[in-house]
Amino acid sequence: MKEDRQIINDGAYENMVTGLGFASMDKSANIRVAPYRPANLVALSSMKVQDGIASFIVDGFPEASLMKDIAIIGDNGGEALNLASRIGLLRAVKKAGSFLRLTGGAVVATEYDGDSAESLAHEPPNGAKVKGYRVYSAGKVELRTDDFNGEYPRVFRVNLLGGRQVLIHPSRCTVFHGEELPDVLENSLAESFFGVSALYPVEQSLKELAAVSGAITNMAQETGTLLMRMSNLNLMLSKPDCGVNDIHKVMSLLKLTMNSMRAAFAGKDDGFDILSHNFQGLPEVWQKCMVQVAAKSRIPMSILFGQSATGLAQTNEGDTQAWCQSVDMWRNDCLYRPTCALLADLTRRNLGRELSEFEWGAVDEMTLKQTLEARKLQADTLNTYYQMGAVAPEEVRKAVFENGHSWEVSVEV
């Protein structure tokens, strides 16, 4: 007898309720992991536009990254920073950051003096100055396997409005990559090259949150529904016009005579019931859905929803610190190197000197109260060192107060 590989023999019987016994229906083993499917970028973009939480998941990181101006190393007079702001480099970097979180990647195409639609497919002249930037998401770039020279394409095919397509030389393009796709998943060329959307893992949780929100809203709207029992209702419905007008007249009369206490006149065989829902346990369900969204998006719940997950630590200090660390790590991994390349090209061509390295601005700054408390703690610590004989007043004055204020104190031995 030939064995049927589609049937799992458990030694007893086949349970048609749980699916035990059929490999295709076994709920204990065959519904845990689904085959990977590339993200639907159109659906994710629609969600980002219509859902405020999805919008924050996409835009929150790049906005926090560039909330404060960067400090370009070697730009003592601020000329390079002013040029980068005026030419639109920082705005392009922020836009590229949003695109890579939404679609998995972005391409910043640099525009030079004298460019035309035909010249974009060629390298820019050596002496041409930068005049602006164009930012395209991974969804706008068409990649073909025969365009690749190794792991980098020889040309970028960008689909523009109206169905037009323009070819851009790779020397003009700076690529921003999202989260790397595992190399065993090679069914998507775009995701393999650019990366994976940061919104894609949160999509299902956002839909579940919206479903719970909609259910609660419907329950709130339907609470207090008035159920009317009318005598001779079947007789009214048997009329040629189905008795709709008569029923409306009776309902209107009842609503008209009903007072603010929801009392009304009723006939001998008439009756009224007010239907309501039980709202017990709904806040807990709502909060669990929010926790799931926060966990999958890697954004603290108090930052994403303005509410603590446990109800404790209402000062929000721990969540703020975790958020700042996440933003700092993300911008260093995803934005720093491409921004350095753009900055070097801009300063070399427009200023005649290459400045490529910079430091990020602070994600979060201390308030005046926090600053004074920190300085008070620093003064107490330095006073302890002074009492021990480890530092002298002159050394503290020079290290801390000579050029403004410093948190670092060093002593020459």
Tab-separated table of C-alpha atoms in Angstrom:
chain	number	residue	atom	x	y	z
A	1	MET	CA	0.000	0.000	0.000
A	2	LYS	CA	1.429	3.380	-0.979
A	3	GLU	CA	1.704	5.859	1.877
A	4	ASP	CA	-0.155	9.142	1.479
A	5	ARG	CA	2.318	11.846	2.523
A	6	GLN	CA	-0.461	14.390	2.930
A	7	ILE	CA	-1.857	12.478	5.909
A	8	ILE	CA	-0.181	12.478	9.290
A	9	ASN	CA	-1.052	9.296	11.187
A	10	ASP	CA	-1.199	10.001	14.879
A	11	GLY	CA	-1.924	6.389	15.745
A	12	ALA	CA	-5.539	7.006	16.698
A	13	TYR	CA	-7.877	9.082	14.565
A	14	GLU	CA	-8.185	12.239	12.482
A	15	ASN	CA	-9.659	15.242	14.234
A	16	MET	CA	-11.553	17.313	11.695
A	17	VAL	CA	-12.087	20.168	14.171
A	18	THR	CA	-8.457	20.906	15.029
A	19	GLY	CA	-7.052	19.616	11.736
A	20	LEU	CA	-4.909	17.009	13.456
A	21	GLY	CA	-4.107	14.295	10.953
A	22	PHE	CA	-3.907	16.478	7.844
A	23	ALA	CA	-0.665	18.298	7.132
A	24	SER	CA	-2.490	21.031	5.243
A	25	MET	CA	-4.914	21.649	8.122
A	26	ASP	CA	-2.812	20.917	11.204
A	27	LYS	CA	-3.141	24.148	13.148
A	28	SER	CA	-0.316	23.226	15.500
A	29	ALA	CA	2.363	23.220	12.818
A	30	ASN	CA	1.202	24.695	9.523
A	31	ILE	CA	-0.013	28.181	10.372
A	32	ARG	CA	2.928	29.493	12.372
A	33	VAL	CA	5.048	30.998	9.603
A	34	ALA	CA	3.751	32.089	6.214
A	35	PRO	CA	5.976	32.389	3.115
A	36	TYR	CA	7.514	35.844	2.818
A	37	ARG	CA	5.835	38.217	0.401
A	38	PRO	CA	7.358	41.566	-0.593
A	39	ALA	CA	5.669	44.592	0.905
A	40	ASN	CA	2.870	46.296	-0.977
A	41	LEU	CA	4.330	49.808	-1.093
A	42	VAL	CA	1.104	51.380	-2.362
A	43	ALA	CA	-0.847	49.996	0.598
A	44	LEU	CA	1.860	51.079	3.055
A	45	SER	CA	1.931	54.572	1.544
A	46	SER	CA	-1.844	54.854	1.872
A	47	MET	CA	-1.609	53.761	5.498
A	48	LYS	CA	1.133	56.319	6.160
A	49	VAL	CA	-0.969	59.145	4.720
A	50	GLN	CA	-4.217	58.189	6.478
A	51	ASP	CA	-2.965	56.837	9.815
A	52	GLY	CA	-1.290	59.256	12.208
A	53	ILE	CA	0.490	56.477	14.099
A	54	ALA	CA	1.896	55.035	10.870
A	55	SER	CA	2.987	58.541	9.871
A	56	PHE	CA	4.926	58.937	13.120
A	57	ILE	CA	6.560	55.520	12.709
A	58	VAL	CA	7.807	56.641	9.294
A	59	ASP	CA	8.651	60.314	9.930
A	60	GLY	CA	9.482	60.311	13.652
A	61	PHE	CA	13.055	59.047	13.319
A	62	PRO	CA	14.266	61.380	10.521
A	63	GLU	CA	12.541	64.393	12.078
A	64	ALA	CA	14.170	63.752	15.463
A	65	SER	CA	17.518	63.092	13.774
A	66	LEU	CA	17.681	66.548	12.170
A	67	MET	CA	15.750	68.529	14.756
A	68	LYS	CA	19.008	70.288	15.683
A	69	ASP	CA	21.599	71.477	13.155
A	70	ILE	CA	24.577	69.257	12.466
A	71	ALA	CA	28.110	70.466	13.291
A	72	ILE	CA	30.403	70.057	10.260
A	73	ILE	CA	33.981	69.346	11.339
A	74	GLY	CA	36.325	72.012	9.950
A	75	ASP	CA	33.508	74.453	9.162
A	76	ASN	CA	34.634	77.112	11.606
A	77	GLY	CA	32.687	79.990	10.072
A	78	GLY	CA	29.532	77.999	9.376
A	79	GLU	CA	29.816	78.565	5.619
A	80	ALA	CA	29.370	74.898	4.712
A	81	LEU	CA	26.344	74.472	6.990
A	82	ASN	CA	24.676	77.562	5.533
A	83	LEU	CA	25.346	76.261	2.017
A	84	ALA	CA	23.950	72.819	2.863
A	85	SER	CA	20.796	74.380	4.286
A	86	ARG	CA	20.361	76.797	1.406
A	87	ILE	CA	20.944	74.225	-1.333
A	88	GLY	CA	18.511	71.756	0.316
A	89	LEU	CA	20.909	68.992	1.402
A	90	LEU	CA	19.520	68.603	4.929
A	91	ARG	CA	15.945	68.613	3.665
A	92	ALA	CA	16.853	65.943	1.109
A	93	VAL	CA	18.438	63.786	3.821
A	94	LYS	CA	15.308	64.042	5.982
A	95	LYS	CA	13.085	63.155	3.028
A	96	ALA	CA	15.333	60.217	2.132
A	97	GLY	CA	15.098	59.006	5.731
A	98	SER	CA	11.300	59.015	5.557
A	99	PHE	CA	11.328	57.233	2.204
A	100	LEU	CA	13.662	54.486	3.372
A	101	ARG	CA	11.503	53.811	6.429
A	102	LEU	CA	8.393	53.674	4.258
A	103	THR	CA	9.638	51.843	1.151
A	104	GLY	CA	12.921	50.297	2.306
A	105	GLY	CA	15.280	52.702	0.566
A	106	ALA	CA	15.757	55.972	-1.259
A	107	VAL	CA	17.946	57.544	-3.950
A	108	VAL	CA	19.144	61.146	-3.735
A	109	ALA	CA	20.039	62.366	-7.226
A	110	THR	CA	22.330	65.413	-7.242
A	111	GLU	CA	21.579	68.136	-9.797
A	112	TYR	CA	24.456	70.147	-11.264
A	113	ASP	CA	24.690	73.366	-13.269
A	114	GLY	CA	23.926	72.803	-16.936
A	115	ASP	CA	22.008	69.549	-16.435
A	116	SER	CA	19.341	68.461	-18.890
A	117	ALA	CA	17.132	65.402	-19.242
A	118	GLU	CA	19.669	63.828	-21.614
A	119	SER	CA	22.765	64.589	-19.514
A	120	LEU	CA	21.444	62.789	-16.426
A	121	ALA	CA	22.490	59.437	-17.893
A	122	HIS	CA	26.156	60.569	-17.946
A	123	GLU	CA	28.700	61.558	-15.326
A	124	PRO	CA	28.619	65.241	-14.314
A	125	PRO	CA	31.467	67.520	-15.462
A	126	ASN	CA	34.310	67.896	-12.966
A	127	GLY	CA	33.859	71.645	-12.562
A	128	ALA	CA	30.060	71.701	-12.356
A	129	LYS	CA	28.619	73.042	-9.118
A	130	VAL	CA	25.767	71.457	-7.177
A	131	LYS	CA	22.466	73.292	-7.587
A	132	GLY	CA	19.984	70.958	-5.854
A	133	TYR	CA	18.761	67.457	-5.092
A	134	ARG	CA	15.967	65.151	-6.168
A	135	VAL	CA	14.813	62.410	-3.790
A	136	TYR	CA	13.157	59.235	-5.071
A	137	SER	CA	11.804	56.368	-2.986
A	138	ALA	CA	12.631	52.740	-3.697
A	139	GLY	CA	9.133	52.384	-5.158
A	140	LYS	CA	9.966	54.885	-7.911
A	141	VAL	CA	13.200	53.170	-8.972
A	142	GLU	CA	12.957	50.292	-11.445
A	143	LEU	CA	15.780	47.789	-11.040
A	144	ARG	CA	16.619	45.168	-13.656
A	145	THR	CA	18.991	42.265	-13.230
A	146	ASP	CA	20.888	43.079	-16.437
A	147	ASP	CA	21.565	46.634	-15.165
A	148	PHE	CA	23.758	45.422	-12.307
A	149	ASN	CA	27.522	45.469	-12.420
A	150	GLY	CA	28.271	43.238	-9.491
A	151	GLU	CA	26.134	44.397	-6.559
A	152	TYR	CA	25.606	47.966	-7.823
A	153	PRO	CA	23.507	49.014	-10.838
A	154	ARG	CA	25.120	50.688	-13.841
A	155	VAL	CA	22.087	52.968	-14.168
A	156	PHE	CA	19.079	53.976	-12.101
A	157	ARG	CA	15.742	53.924	-13.933
A	158	VAL	CA	13.414	56.385	-12.194
A	159	ASN	CA	9.715	56.496	-13.039
A	160	LEU	CA	8.438	60.074	-13.059
A	161	LEU	CA	4.940	61.537	-13.114
A	162	GLY	CA	2.957	60.893	-16.260
A	163	GLY	CA	4.597	57.524	-16.945
A	164	ARG	CA	7.905	59.003	-18.103
A	165	GLN	CA	11.138	57.275	-17.154
A	166	VAL	CA	14.532	58.917	-16.805
A	167	LEU	CA	17.937	57.222	-16.668
A	168	ILE	CA	20.342	58.581	-14.048
A	169	HIS	CA	24.044	57.781	-13.884
A	170	PRO	CA	25.078	56.097	-10.590
A	171	SER	CA	27.765	58.737	-9.956
A	172	ARG	CA	24.941	61.252	-9.505
A	173	CYS	CA	23.037	59.009	-7.060
A	174	THR	CA	23.501	58.476	-3.348
A	175	VAL	CA	21.608	55.448	-2.044
A	176	PHE	CA	20.039	55.320	1.424
A	177	HIS	CA	19.419	51.752	2.550
A	178	GLY	CA	16.778	50.546	4.996
A	179	GLU	CA	16.867	47.440	7.147
A	180	GLU	CA	18.728	44.698	5.314
A	181	LEU	CA	16.702	41.820	3.894
A	182	PRO	CA	18.020	38.353	4.899
A	183	ASP	CA	20.111	36.999	2.028
A	184	VAL	CA	18.079	33.781	1.831
A	185	LEU	CA	15.048	35.774	0.639
A	186	GLU	CA	15.985	36.602	-2.939
A	187	ASN	CA	12.527	36.860	-4.458
A	188	SER	CA	12.528	40.670	-4.427
A	189	LEU	CA	15.306	42.481	-6.282
A	190	ALA	CA	14.295	45.914	-4.950
A	191	GLU	CA	14.201	44.790	-1.298
A	192	SER	CA	17.457	42.862	-1.704
A	193	PHE	CA	19.206	46.009	-2.946
A	194	PHE	CA	17.526	48.772	-0.948
A	195	GLY	CA	16.140	47.108	2.185
A	196	VAL	CA	12.855	46.428	3.939
A	197	SER	CA	10.220	48.943	4.989
A	198	ALA	CA	10.148	49.729	8.710
A	199	LEU	CA	6.353	50.011	8.506
A	200	TYR	CA	5.834	46.553	7.013
A	201	PRO	CA	6.284	44.565	10.293
A	202	VAL	CA	3.837	46.908	12.053
A	203	GLU	CA	1.158	46.824	9.345
A	204	GLN	CA	-0.891	43.980	10.830
A	205	SER	CA	-0.740	45.407	14.363
A	206	LEU	CA	-1.952	48.790	13.119
A	207	LYS	CA	-4.869	47.126	11.351
A	208	GLU	CA	-5.756	45.220	14.517
A	209	LEU	CA	-5.563	48.438	16.538
A	210	ALA	CA	-7.843	50.163	14.024
A	211	ALA	CA	-10.287	47.240	14.164
A	212	VAL	CA	-10.453	47.395	17.960
A	213	SER	CA	-10.867	51.171	17.824
A	214	GLY	CA	-13.682	50.858	15.295
A	215	ALA	CA	-15.432	48.191	17.352
A	216	ILE	CA	-15.282	50.341	20.494
A	217	THR	CA	-16.576	53.343	18.555
A	218	ASN	CA	-19.493	51.326	17.180
A	219	MET	CA	-20.337	50.028	20.637
A	220	ALA	CA	-20.327	53.546	22.044
A	221	GLN	CA	-22.575	54.788	19.264
A	222	GLU	CA	-24.991	51.892	19.545
A	223	THR	CA	-25.298	52.005	23.326
A	224	GLY	CA	-28.752	53.259	24.230
A	225	THR	CA	-30.424	51.907	21.097
A	226	LEU	CA	-34.186	52.090	21.556
A	227	LEU	CA	-36.123	48.926	20.731
A	228	MET	CA	-39.839	49.604	20.123
A	229	ARG	CA	-42.480	46.898	20.295
A	230	MET	CA	-45.602	47.968	18.381
A	231	SER	CA	-48.943	46.268	18.494
A	232	ASN	CA	-50.410	45.264	15.121
A	233	LEU	CA	-47.004	45.618	13.445
A	234	ASN	CA	-47.654	42.651	11.157
A	235	LEU	CA	-50.978	44.210	10.119
A	236	MET	CA	-49.242	47.448	9.203
A	237	LEU	CA	-46.636	45.581	7.120
A	238	SER	CA	-49.368	43.757	5.187
A	239	LYS	CA	-50.667	46.965	3.591
A	240	PRO	CA	-49.980	47.601	-0.100
A	241	ASP	CA	-47.278	50.164	0.702
A	242	CYS	CA	-45.809	47.784	3.331
A	243	GLY	CA	-47.008	50.148	6.022
A	244	VAL	CA	-43.721	52.023	6.089
A	245	ASN	CA	-45.417	55.420	6.371
A	246	ASP	CA	-47.575	54.283	9.273
A	247	ILE	CA	-44.568	52.884	11.124
A	248	HIS	CA	-42.644	56.131	10.602
A	249	LYS	CA	-45.571	58.156	11.902
A	250	VAL	CA	-45.796	56.018	15.054
A	251	MET	CA	-42.043	56.240	15.669
A	252	SER	CA	-42.049	60.005	15.117
A	253	LEU	CA	-44.953	60.433	17.517
A	254	LEU	CA	-43.171	58.365	20.180
A	255	LYS	CA	-39.936	60.349	19.785
A	256	LEU	CA	-41.895	63.598	19.923
A	257	THR	CA	-43.620	62.677	23.172
A	258	MET	CA	-40.467	61.244	24.750
A	259	ASN	CA	-38.996	63.568	27.385
A	260	SER	CA	-35.410	63.995	28.566
A	261	MET	CA	-35.795	61.057	30.968
A	262	ARG	CA	-36.519	58.792	27.947
A	263	ALA	CA	-40.084	58.198	29.150
A	264	ALA	CA	-42.873	57.847	26.597
A	265	PHE	CA	-46.537	56.959	26.274
A	266	ALA	CA	-47.216	53.374	25.295
A	267	GLY	CA	-50.294	51.449	24.327
A	268	LYS	CA	-51.505	48.293	25.994
A	269	ASP	CA	-49.454	45.988	23.783
A	270	ASP	CA	-46.552	48.377	23.065
A	271	GLY	CA	-43.189	48.188	24.783
A	272	PHE	CA	-39.768	49.826	24.859
A	273	ASP	CA	-36.287	48.473	25.625
A	274	ILE	CA	-33.002	50.380	25.649
A	275	LEU	CA	-30.139	48.159	24.499
A	276	SER	CA	-26.636	48.764	25.841
A	277	HIS	CA	-23.224	47.092	25.679
A	278	ASN	CA	-20.910	45.988	28.444
A	279	PHE	CA	-17.685	48.003	28.255
A	280	GLN	CA	-15.879	46.011	30.908
A	281	GLY	CA	-12.346	45.004	29.935
A	282	LEU	CA	-12.146	47.174	26.808
A	283	PRO	CA	-9.403	49.502	28.148
A	284	GLU	CA	-7.177	46.487	28.779
A	285	VAL	CA	-7.732	45.151	25.253
A	286	TRP	CA	-7.078	48.593	23.786
A	287	GLN	CA	-3.847	48.923	25.765
A	288	LYS	CA	-2.603	45.475	24.727
A	289	CYS	CA	-3.043	46.442	21.096
A	290	MET	CA	-1.058	49.635	21.674
A	291	VAL	CA	1.704	47.673	23.406
A	292	GLN	CA	1.904	45.361	20.397
A	293	VAL	CA	2.282	48.297	17.997
A	294	ALA	CA	4.954	49.884	20.200
A	295	ALA	CA	6.883	46.616	20.467
A	296	LYS	CA	6.886	45.955	16.712
A	297	SER	CA	7.788	49.542	15.815
A	298	ARG	CA	10.536	49.683	18.504
A	299	ILE	CA	9.212	53.007	19.711
A	300	PRO	CA	8.423	53.456	23.436
A	301	MET	CA	4.704	53.462	24.092
A	302	SER	CA	4.691	56.827	25.849
A	303	ILE	CA	6.444	58.382	22.830
A	304	LEU	CA	4.120	56.753	20.294
A	305	PHE	CA	0.812	57.064	22.168
A	306	GLY	CA	1.512	59.465	25.040
A	307	GLN	CA	0.616	56.763	27.561
A	308	SER	CA	2.797	54.540	29.707
A	309	ALA	CA	2.462	50.787	29.186
A	310	THR	CA	2.300	50.003	32.922
A	311	GLY	CA	0.885	53.218	34.310
A	312	LEU	CA	4.111	53.768	36.243
A	313	ALA	CA	7.035	56.121	35.607
A	314	GLN	CA	4.797	58.970	34.561
A	315	THR	CA	7.824	61.274	34.279
A	316	ASN	CA	8.600	59.474	30.997
A	317	GLU	CA	12.350	59.780	31.582
A	318	GLY	CA	13.156	56.145	30.815
A	319	ASP	CA	11.142	56.108	27.594
A	320	THR	CA	12.658	59.399	26.467
A	321	GLN	CA	16.159	58.069	27.017
A	322	ALA	CA	15.362	54.857	25.131
A	323	TRP	CA	13.831	56.883	22.266
A	324	CYS	CA	16.881	59.135	22.001
A	325	GLN	CA	19.205	56.132	21.944
A	326	SER	CA	17.142	54.467	19.205
A	327	VAL	CA	17.157	57.617	17.069
A	328	ASP	CA	20.902	58.084	17.548
A	329	MET	CA	21.629	54.487	16.583
A	330	TRP	CA	19.310	54.615	13.570
A	331	ARG	CA	20.715	57.830	12.107
A	332	ASN	CA	24.284	56.574	12.525
A	333	ASP	CA	23.450	53.305	10.763
A	334	CYS	CA	21.200	54.619	7.971
A	335	LEU	CA	21.926	58.317	7.392
A	336	TYR	CA	25.491	59.122	8.380
A	337	ARG	CA	27.588	57.646	5.555
A	338	PRO	CA	25.324	58.758	2.667
A	339	THR	CA	25.120	62.247	4.180
A	340	CYS	CA	28.920	62.389	4.427
A	341	ALA	CA	29.174	61.537	0.712
A	342	LEU	CA	26.677	64.255	-0.232
A	343	LEU	CA	28.400	66.795	1.987
A	344	ALA	CA	31.843	66.020	0.562
A	345	ASP	CA	30.629	66.429	-3.033
A	346	LEU	CA	28.871	69.714	-2.203
A	347	THR	CA	31.772	71.364	-0.387
A	348	ARG	CA	34.377	70.172	-2.918
A	349	ARG	CA	32.477	71.542	-5.893
A	350	ASN	CA	30.931	74.712	-4.426
A	351	LEU	CA	33.519	75.762	-1.816
A	352	GLY	CA	36.737	74.302	-3.168
A	353	ARG	CA	37.447	72.283	-0.002
A	354	GLU	CA	36.163	68.900	0.998
A	355	LEU	CA	34.352	68.661	4.332
A	356	SER	CA	32.794	65.266	4.794
A	357	GLU	CA	32.592	64.512	8.517
A	358	PHE	CA	30.087	66.016	10.921
A	359	GLU	CA	28.463	65.494	14.299
A	360	TRP	CA	24.743	65.130	14.830
A	361	GLY	CA	22.763	67.639	16.828
A	362	ALA	CA	21.283	66.588	20.154
A	363	VAL	CA	18.087	64.566	19.955
A	364	ASP	CA	16.935	65.810	23.344
A	365	GLU	CA	18.139	68.759	25.411
A	366	MET	CA	17.895	69.249	29.148
A	367	THR	CA	15.530	71.862	30.490
A	368	LEU	CA	16.859	74.745	32.587
A	369	LYS	CA	15.789	72.961	35.776
A	370	GLN	CA	17.515	69.744	34.712
A	371	THR	CA	20.668	71.657	33.757
A	372	LEU	CA	20.835	73.445	37.118
A	373	GLU	CA	20.270	70.188	38.988
A	374	ALA	CA	23.041	68.493	36.984
A	375	ARG	CA	25.456	71.366	37.665
A	376	LYS	CA	24.600	71.247	41.359
A	377	LEU	CA	25.443	67.538	41.378
A	378	GLN	CA	28.676	68.248	39.505
A	379	ALA	CA	29.622	70.952	42.009
A	380	ASP	CA	29.017	68.573	44.934
A	381	THR	CA	31.179	65.923	43.265
A	382	LEU	CA	34.010	68.372	42.566
A	383	ASN	CA	33.810	69.643	46.145
A	384	THR	CA	34.298	66.073	47.347
A	385	TYR	CA	37.382	65.759	45.165
A	386	TYR	CA	38.641	69.087	46.515
A	387	GLN	CA	38.188	67.939	50.111
A	388	MET	CA	40.154	64.811	49.228
A	389	GLY	CA	42.952	66.921	47.766
A	390	ALA	CA	42.531	65.402	44.316
A	391	VAL	CA	41.941	68.746	42.547
A	392	ALA	CA	42.706	72.376	43.219
A	393	PRO	CA	40.271	75.299	42.766
A	394	GLU	CA	42.373	76.639	39.884
A	395	GLU	CA	42.162	73.313	38.071
A	396	VAL	CA	38.401	73.178	38.443
A	397	ARG	CA	38.061	76.773	37.247
A	398	LYS	CA	40.221	76.101	34.182
A	399	ALA	CA	38.621	72.774	33.254
A	400	VAL	CA	34.979	73.666	33.846
A	401	PHE	CA	34.545	77.402	33.364
A	402	GLU	CA	37.361	78.717	31.176
A	403	ASN	CA	35.566	78.255	27.838
A	404	GLY	CA	31.922	78.268	28.885
A	405	HIS	CA	30.966	75.112	30.742
A	406	SER	CA	32.249	71.580	30.507
A	407	TRP	CA	31.181	68.347	32.148
A	408	GLU	CA	34.666	66.897	31.787
A	409	VAL	CA	37.460	67.627	34.238
A	410	SER	CA	41.051	66.536	33.648
A	411	VAL	CA	44.162	67.281	35.707
A	412	GLU	CA	47.749	67.387	34.490
A	413	VAL	CA	50.046	65.333	36.647
